[in-house]
Coordinates of C-alpha atoms and ligand atoms in Angstrom, one line a residue:
M4 CA -20.8 22.3 38.1
S5 CA -20.2 22.3 34.4
P6 CA -20.6 25.6 32.6
S7 CA -23.5 26.2 30.3
M8 CA -22.5 27.3 26.8
G9 CA -25.7 28.3 25.0
D10 CA -27.2 25.2 23.5
L11 CA -24.5 23.0 25.0
D12 CA -25.6 22.2 28.6
E13 CA -25.3 19.2 30.8
D14 CA -28.9 18.8 31.8
S15 CA -30.2 18.7 28.2
I16 CA -27.5 16.2 27.3
Q17 CA -28.2 13.9 30.2
A18 CA -31.9 14.1 29.6
E19 CA -31.4 12.5 26.1
L20 CA -28.7 10.1 27.0
H21 CA -29.6 6.3 27.0
T22 CA -26.1 4.9 27.4
D23 CA -24.6 2.7 30.1
A24 CA -21.2 4.3 30.0
L25 CA -20.6 6.9 27.3
G26 CA -21.2 10.4 28.5
R27 CA -22.2 9.3 32.0
S28 CA -19.0 11.0 33.2
L29 CA -19.0 14.2 31.3
Q30 CA -16.8 17.3 31.3
L31 CA -18.0 20.3 29.4
L32 CA -15.3 22.9 28.8
T33 CA -15.4 26.3 27.2
E34 CA -12.1 26.2 25.4
V35 CA -9.2 23.7 25.4
A36 CA -6.2 23.1 23.1
S37 CA -7.6 19.7 22.1
T38 CA -10.2 17.6 23.8
N39 CA -8.2 14.5 22.8
E40 CA -5.3 15.8 24.9
V41 CA -7.6 16.5 27.9
A42 CA -9.0 13.0 27.5
K43 CA -5.5 11.5 27.5
Q44 CA -4.7 13.3 30.7
A45 CA -8.0 12.1 32.2
A46 CA -7.0 8.5 31.2
E47 CA -3.7 8.8 33.0
Q48 CA -5.6 9.9 36.1
G49 CA -7.8 6.9 36.0
A50 CA -11.0 8.3 34.4
P51 CA -13.5 5.5 33.7
H52 CA -14.5 3.9 30.4
G53 CA -17.0 6.3 28.6
H54 CA -15.6 9.4 30.2
T55 CA -16.4 12.2 27.7
I56 CA -14.8 15.6 27.2
V57 CA -16.7 18.2 25.2
A58 CA -15.4 21.7 24.4
D59 CA -17.2 24.6 22.9
A60 CA -14.0 25.6 21.1
Q61 CA -10.5 24.2 20.6
S62 CA -7.4 26.4 20.1
Q63 CA -5.3 23.5 18.7
G64 CA -7.8 21.0 17.3
R65 CA -6.0 18.1 15.8
G66 CA -7.0 16.3 12.6
S67 CA -5.5 13.1 11.2
H68 CA -2.1 13.1 9.6
G69 CA -1.0 16.1 11.7
R70 CA -3.5 18.3 10.2
V71 CA -5.4 21.1 12.0
W72 CA -9.1 20.7 12.9
S73 CA -10.7 24.1 12.6
S74 CA -12.6 24.5 15.9
P75 CA -14.3 27.9 16.5
G76 CA -16.7 28.4 19.4
G77 CA -20.5 28.4 19.5
T78 CA -21.4 26.3 16.5
D79 CA -19.9 22.8 16.3
L80 CA -19.1 19.8 18.4
Y81 CA -15.6 18.7 19.6
V82 CA -15.9 15.5 21.5
S83 CA -13.4 13.0 22.9
I84 CA -14.5 9.7 24.4
L85 CA -12.3 7.6 26.6
L86 CA -12.6 3.9 25.8
R87 CA -11.3 1.1 28.0
F88 CA -12.2 -1.9 25.9
G89 CA -8.6 -3.1 25.9
L90 CA -8.3 -2.8 22.2
K91 CA -5.0 -3.6 20.4
A92 CA -3.4 -1.0 18.1
V93 CA -4.5 -2.9 15.0
Q94 CA -8.1 -2.6 16.1
L95 CA -8.1 1.2 16.1
A96 CA -8.7 1.6 12.4
P97 CA -11.7 -0.8 12.2
M98 CA -13.1 0.6 15.4
T99 CA -12.9 4.1 13.9
L100 CA -14.9 2.8 10.9
A101 CA -17.6 1.4 13.2
A102 CA -17.7 4.7 15.1
G103 CA -18.0 6.4 11.7
V104 CA -21.3 4.6 11.1
A105 CA -22.5 6.1 14.4
V106 CA -21.5 9.6 13.3
A107 CA -23.1 9.2 9.9
E108 CA -26.4 8.0 11.5
T109 CA -26.3 10.9 14.0
V110 CA -26.0 13.4 11.2
E111 CA -28.8 11.8 9.3
A112 CA -31.0 12.0 12.4
F113 CA -30.9 15.8 12.1
V114 CA -30.8 16.6 8.4
P115 CA -32.9 14.9 5.7
L116 CA -29.9 14.0 3.6
Q117 CA -27.8 10.8 3.2
A118 CA -24.5 10.9 4.9
A119 CA -21.5 9.1 3.3
I120 CA -18.5 7.5 5.0
K121 CA -15.3 8.5 3.2
W122 CA -12.9 5.8 4.2
P123 CA -11.1 5.8 6.6
N124 CA -12.4 8.5 9.0
D125 CA -14.5 11.2 7.4
V126 CA -18.3 11.7 7.1
W127 CA -19.5 13.6 4.1
L128 CA -22.7 15.4 3.2
Q129 CA -23.2 16.3 -0.4
G130 CA -19.6 15.3 -1.3
K131 CA -18.1 17.6 1.4
K132 CA -16.6 16.8 4.7
C133 CA -18.9 17.4 7.6
A134 CA -17.3 15.3 10.4
G135 CA -14.0 13.6 11.2
L136 CA -12.8 11.0 13.6
L137 CA -9.3 10.6 15.2
A138 CA -8.6 7.7 17.5
E139 CA -5.4 7.9 19.6
T140 CA -4.0 5.6 22.3
S141 CA -3.1 6.8 25.7
S142 CA -0.2 4.8 27.1
Q143 CA -0.2 4.0 30.8
K144 CA 2.4 2.2 32.8
G145 CA 1.5 -1.4 33.4
T146 CA -2.1 -1.2 32.2
T147 CA -3.8 -1.9 28.9
N148 CA -3.7 1.2 26.8
A149 CA -6.8 3.4 26.8
V150 CA -8.1 4.7 23.5
V151 CA -9.3 8.2 23.0
L152 CA -11.8 8.6 20.2
G153 CA -12.0 12.2 19.0
I154 CA -15.0 13.3 16.9
G155 CA -15.5 16.7 15.3
I156 CA -18.9 17.5 13.7
N157 CA -19.5 20.7 11.8
V158 CA -23.0 21.3 13.1
N159 CA -24.2 24.9 12.7
R160 CA -21.2 26.6 11.1
T161 CA -22.2 28.9 8.1
H162 CA -18.7 30.0 7.1
F163 CA -15.4 28.2 6.6
E164 CA -11.9 29.7 6.1
P165 CA -11.3 30.0 2.3
E166 CA -8.9 27.1 2.2
L167 CA -11.6 24.8 3.7
A168 CA -14.7 26.2 1.9
T169 CA -14.3 24.0 -1.2
H170 CA -14.3 20.7 0.6
A171 CA -15.9 21.3 4.0
T172 CA -19.5 21.7 5.0
S173 CA -21.7 21.6 8.1
M174 CA -25.1 20.1 8.8
R175 CA -26.6 23.5 8.6
L176 CA -24.9 24.5 5.3
A177 CA -25.8 21.3 3.6
H178 CA -29.5 21.7 4.4
P179 CA -30.2 25.4 5.1
A180 CA -33.9 24.8 5.3
S181 CA -33.5 22.9 8.5
A182 CA -33.5 24.7 11.8
T183 CA -30.2 25.3 13.7
C184 CA -29.4 22.0 15.5
N185 CA -29.3 22.0 19.2
R186 CA -25.7 20.7 20.0
S187 CA -26.8 19.0 23.2
L188 CA -29.3 16.9 21.3
V189 CA -26.8 16.1 18.6
L190 CA -24.2 15.1 21.2
A191 CA -26.6 12.8 23.1
Q192 CA -27.6 11.1 19.9
L193 CA -23.9 10.8 19.0
L194 CA -23.1 9.1 22.3
N195 CA -26.1 6.8 22.2
R196 CA -25.2 5.6 18.7
T197 CA -21.5 5.4 19.3
E198 CA -22.0 3.2 22.4
H199 CA -24.3 0.9 20.3
W200 CA -21.9 0.5 17.5
L201 CA -18.8 0.2 19.6
K202 CA -20.4 -2.5 21.9
L203 CA -21.1 -4.5 18.7
Y204 CA -17.6 -3.9 17.5
N205 CA -16.1 -5.0 20.9
D206 CA -18.3 -8.2 21.0
H207 CA -18.2 -9.2 17.3
G208 CA -15.6 -7.1 15.4
L209 CA -16.5 -5.1 12.4
E210 CA -18.9 -7.6 10.9
P211 CA -22.2 -6.0 12.3
A212 CA -21.2 -2.6 10.9
L213 CA -20.1 -3.8 7.5
G214 CA -23.5 -3.7 5.8
T215 CA -24.1 0.0 6.7
L216 CA -20.5 0.9 6.1
R217 CA -20.7 -0.6 2.5
A218 CA -24.0 1.1 1.8
K219 CA -22.7 4.4 2.9
L220 CA -19.2 4.2 1.3
A221 CA -18.3 7.5 -0.4
L222 CA -16.7 7.4 -3.9
K223 CA -17.7 3.7 -4.5
D224 CA -16.7 2.8 -8.1
S225 CA -14.8 6.1 -8.4
W226 CA -11.2 6.4 -9.2
V227 CA -9.0 7.5 -6.3
R228 CA -5.4 8.0 -5.4
C229 CA -4.0 7.0 -2.0
G230 CA -0.2 7.5 -1.8
A231 CA 1.3 5.5 -4.6
A232 CA -1.8 3.4 -5.1
Q233 CA -4.4 4.3 -7.7
G234 CA -7.6 2.5 -8.7
R235 CA -11.4 2.3 -8.6
I236 CA -12.9 1.7 -5.1
I237 CA -14.4 -1.8 -5.2
D238 CA -15.3 -2.5 -1.6
V239 CA -14.4 -2.5 2.1
A240 CA -12.9 -5.8 3.2
N241 CA -14.2 -7.7 6.3
D242 CA -11.3 -6.3 8.3
G243 CA -11.9 -2.7 7.2
A244 CA -9.3 -2.4 4.5
L245 CA -10.2 -0.5 1.4
I246 CA -10.0 -2.4 -1.9
L247 CA -9.0 -0.6 -5.0
Q248 CA -8.6 -2.1 -8.4
D249 CA -6.8 -1.0 -11.6
S250 CA -6.5 -3.1 -14.8
R251 CA -3.6 -5.0 -13.4
T252 CA -3.7 -4.9 -9.6
V253 CA -5.9 -5.2 -6.6
H254 CA -4.7 -2.8 -3.9
T255 CA -5.5 -3.4 -0.2
L256 CA -5.2 -0.2 1.8
Y257 CA -5.1 -0.1 5.6
A258 CA -4.5 3.7 6.1
G259 CA -4.1 6.9 4.1
T260 CA -6.0 9.8 2.6
L261 CA -8.0 9.3 -0.5
E262 CA -8.1 11.8 -3.3
A263 CA -10.6 11.5 -6.1
C264 CA -8.7 11.4 -9.4
P265 CA -9.6 10.9 -13.1
K266 CA -9.4 7.4 -14.6
P267 CA -6.0 7.2 -16.2
T268 CA -6.2 7.0 -20.0
C269 CA -3.9 3.9 -20.0
D270 CA -6.2 1.9 -17.7
Ligands
BTN303 C1 -9.9 14.3 10.8 O1 -10.8 14.1 10.0 O2 -8.9 14.8 10.4 C2 -10.1 14.0 12.3 C3 -10.7 15.2 13.0 C4 -10.9 15.0 14.5 C5 -11.3 16.2 15.2 C6 -11.7 16.0 16.6 S1 -12.5 17.4 17.3 C7 -12.4 16.6 18.9 C8 -11.1 15.9 19.0 N1 -10.1 16.8 19.5 C9 -9.1 17.0 18.5 O3 -8.2 17.7 18.7 N2 -9.4 16.3 17.4 C10 -10.6 15.5 17.6

């Protein structure tokens, strides 16, 4: 039997789950190094499509680009979902964008605020990061690689470490008037919506998610820097690339971290 961890318990999650596969095989853990790592091990041992690992806390939560994902216990969601769609490596980035739509919609279902998708893998509330996604492949001998989709949502946290406080928020902090969110309900909603958007992605590619993605795109028309490229955010292309434009060049970005920056005086 899975442990019960306050508001995170298997019966409440299953009662709200309307999926075919995601979360139907569910492992609730008190603390792990990283749920993505546990999910990769489960993939190697043959766990099914949709197998989901949830931890109350992570001691070595991983963010993108080798960063740390702060993961204290009792307040937030750390989730990894094993996907066996047979996706190729190039499909990971657009799939993560489609899943980002699911995360943004989940957040909006609990707080009366508009969530924004900060390309390529963050969800923002009020201009601060509230959730992040990290898709990784799990290589297996002789079989199609499984994908592990890791999602961290800051749900009820009211304090961040000083180095995070300026750019991170939680659902609770962004809308203090709302009641504390029940993490089991947020998780069930997340799995329901993620399954919906990922089925669409698997069947039709990014096209079905593009309208919502474009409507929720953070920093649209703002100047950003991404590595050596700098420009105004114009759009997301049909394949999920981010289009920046300066006075001379159109930049098409497939990966990276965006930083808001002032419009250069020469442009
Ligand atoms: C990012 O925005 O940098 C991605 C953050 C991904 C965090 C989640 S929490 C669950 C899963 N396990 C991890 O170690 N990382 C992901």
